[in-house]
Amino acid sequence: MLRLEQCHLPEPSAQNGSLRLTIFNAGNTAVPVEKLFFTSLMRPIKDAIVTGGTFVRRFANHVEIHAEAGFEIAPGASWDITVAGLNLTPKNRTFGALSAWIEHEGTVTECLVAGLDRPDDMPRAPVKDWPEPKIEVPVALIPWPAEFAVLGMGPAVMLRPADQTQAAAFVELGALHKRLFPTAPDIVTLGDHPDAVAVRCVEGVCPTEGYRIEFADGITLTYSDLNGQRHGLIALAQMAHAALSDPRFRFPKSGYIADAPRHEWRGMHLDVSRNFINADGVTRLLDILAWHRMNRLHWHLTDDEAWRLEIEGLPELTAIGSKRAHNTVLPPQFAEGPSGQSGYYTADEIREIVAHGQALGVEVMPEIDLPGHCTALLAALPHLVDPEETEESYHSVQGYPNNAINPGIPETWPALEKIFAAVADLFPYSYLHLGGDEVDADSWSTSPKARAWAAEKHVQAGAATIQSAFMRDCQQMLSKHNRKLGGWDECADGGGVDTSALLFAWRSREKIAALMEDGYHVVATPGQHYYLDMAQGDGWDNPGLTWAGISPLQEAYEYEADVGLPENKGKLVGLQACMWSELIDGTPRFNYMAFPRLSAVAEAAWTPSEEKDWPRFAALSRLMPQL
Ligand code: ACM
C-alpha cells in the first residue's frame, strides 16, 4: 500500500520553487519501482530539475519519472522526489499532485494521494464563507421576479389546473419537481384536493418569456408564449415547494407578480472533455437550469483531453479520442489514476438530451473547440498533422504540444465538413460554437503546409491572422448548414469573423464593451466572476483554480455586466456561468463549486439590478436543487 504526501519548497534557485513528493510504503513487503507517473496542475516546465529520479516526460499535466535501476521502497520506508522548475506557485491544496502510480515490469500500483501540505505563511481561511441569511418575505423564488406585489400570505398549497384541458402542463411540472426533489411532498394534483388551489392559465399581453400571476380567489397565470407559461408555473412550483417542505415559508394569497427576464441568454457552459459527465447527469443539469429559469446549455464537447461525441463516418474520434489511460495515446490527467477515464455520448443520447432541453425551454448549443485545443482530435486523426512541423514547437497554456488543427492539410477540410454536418444534424439550435480560444502565438510557425495555406490566402503570417482566416472559412461552412458561428472572444482578433457571430467575452470585463464596439452580439462570461471552477475565496482550504481570479459568491452575485457599454453598437445578449472541469472529479465537487454561484448567475441574468438582494439570495439559494 503506497501513500503519496507532498509539499511545496519555495527555494529561490528554482523557478516557482519545487514540489516534494514523498511516497511511503505502508505495506509489509518491499515495493520495487521502475517508473513513477503523477498528474499535477502545478507542473514542471521544460527544463525541470528532478532529484530522487530522472525526469523523462511531461505531457500537459502528466509527468513520468524513472527510478535508478534496482530501486525499491522497503516496508516502512519512503521515497523522496523533488521536481523543481514549476509553471506556478501553489495557491491552495488542489495545486499539487492529484494522482500518482508506479510501474515495475509492467505492473502498475496506484498511490493514495494526500493534498498539498499547507505552507506556514498560507492562512487556512474559511472554506465557504456563507453570509447570514435574511428572509423578510416568507416566499421562496430564485430568480426573484421583476415586480413582486404580494399583499397577503396563506398556508402551503398544492397546484391544480382550473381547466382539465391544461392538465398536461401540470403533469410535466410535477414530474420536473419529482425528479429534482424526489423526497419532497407533491406540489401538483389533478383532483379536487382540499389543500389545492386552482390555477387558470390564460394567454394575454406579456413581454417575451414573461408572465403575470394574480392571487385572488384562486390563481390566474397570464403569458404570451410557452416559455412565459413555463416560467410562471415554475415560479408557482418553487413557492409551493418551499411552503410545503420548509416551515419558514408561506404561499401568496393576494396580490400579484409581474415578471420577465432581464436578459435573453441565461446560460451555463459545461466542459465534459476534461472530466466526463454521463447522459443522466447532463439531463439532470437541464432540469436544474430550467428550475432556475435559465435557457441555454453551452456544451463543451471537445478539447485537448478528450473528444466526447459520436460522429458518423469518423469512428476514430471516439474510439481513440474519448479514452485516457496509462500506456495509451492520451495518458491519464487530473485526479484519475492509471485506469484513466473514458466516455462519450452516442448520437441517440445526444438527441434525447437535446429533446429533454427543448421540452424545458433550454436550447443546447454544442461546442467543437477549434483550431486550438485539438490534441484528442489529432491523436485520433494523425494524418491531419503536418509531418514537417517541428515536434513540440509550441505548447498551449495547458501544456499541450502542437495542439492546433492545421488548415494547410487538405484532409482537414473534409474532416471538418463531416463533423459540422453531423453536429448540425444532431443539434437544431441556430448557433454552433467553434471555440477559437487560447491558440498559442507560435501555432503553425514551423508548419510549411500552414504557411503555404496562409500565403495562398494572402493572410499575413501569425497565429491570430491564420486563426481568423480559418474561422471565417468555418463560418461559411456553417452557413451552408444554416448555422451561425458561436465563438470565444478571440474570434474578434486577427481580423475577426463576420459580425453575425455570437461571441462569448471571457478574458476580461472590458472585452464585453470591446466586442460590442466591433459590432458583435455578446454573451458576458467573465472568468473573474462567472467561472465556477475558480476558488471561492483566498486560503489554503478553498479548492479550485485561481488563474482567472478568486470568485467569491457575493462578488458573483453582485457583479453587473451591463455597465459602461457602448450605445447602438453590438448587443449584450446575456450572461453565462462556465464550469471548466479539470478539477471536477465527480458530483460532490461539482456541487461544491457550482452552488450557489450558478444560482447567483441565474438571478443576475433574470432579475433587474434594483431587485437583487444579497441577504435574501443567501437564504433562498440554499433551497435550490443540486446535481
Ligand atoms: C476559455 O476559458 N479558454 C474560454
mmCIF file of C-alpha atoms and ligand atoms in Angstrom, residues 269 367 369 373 398 437-438 488 490 504 506 531 547 580, ligand 1:
data_model
loop_
_atom_site.group_PDB
_atom_site.id
_atom_site.type_symbol
_atom_site.label_atom_id
_atom_site.label_comp_id
_atom_site.label_asym_id
_atom_site.label_seq_id
_atom_site.Cartn_x
_atom_site.Cartn_y
_atom_site.Cartn_z
ATOM 1 C CA HIS A 269 -21.403 26.190 -20.046
ATOM 2 C CA GLU A 367 -19.029 23.456 -28.839
ATOM 3 C CA ASP A 369 -13.230 23.662 -29.869
ATOM 4 C CA HIS A 373 -7.432 22.544 -28.052
ATOM 5 C CA GLN A 398 -2.363 23.968 -20.542
ATOM 6 C CA ASP A 437 -9.796 30.342 -27.630
ATOM 7 C CA GLU A 438 -6.202 30.178 -26.461
ATOM 8 C CA TRP A 488 -14.883 32.820 -27.625
ATOM 9 C CA GLU A 490 -10.516 35.698 -29.511
ATOM 10 C CA PHE A 504 -18.502 34.953 -25.526
ATOM 11 C CA TRP A 506 -14.370 35.621 -21.060
ATOM 12 C CA TYR A 531 -16.063 30.715 -13.893
ATOM 13 C CA TRP A 547 -5.783 31.778 -12.839
ATOM 14 C CA TRP A 580 -14.499 24.033 -16.722
HETATM 15 C C1 ACM B 1 -11.571 29.819 -22.024
HETATM 16 O O1 ACM B 1 -11.652 29.955 -20.796
HETATM 17 N N1 ACM B 1 -10.499 29.290 -22.577
HETATM 18 C C2 ACM B 1 -12.654 30.216 -22.905
#
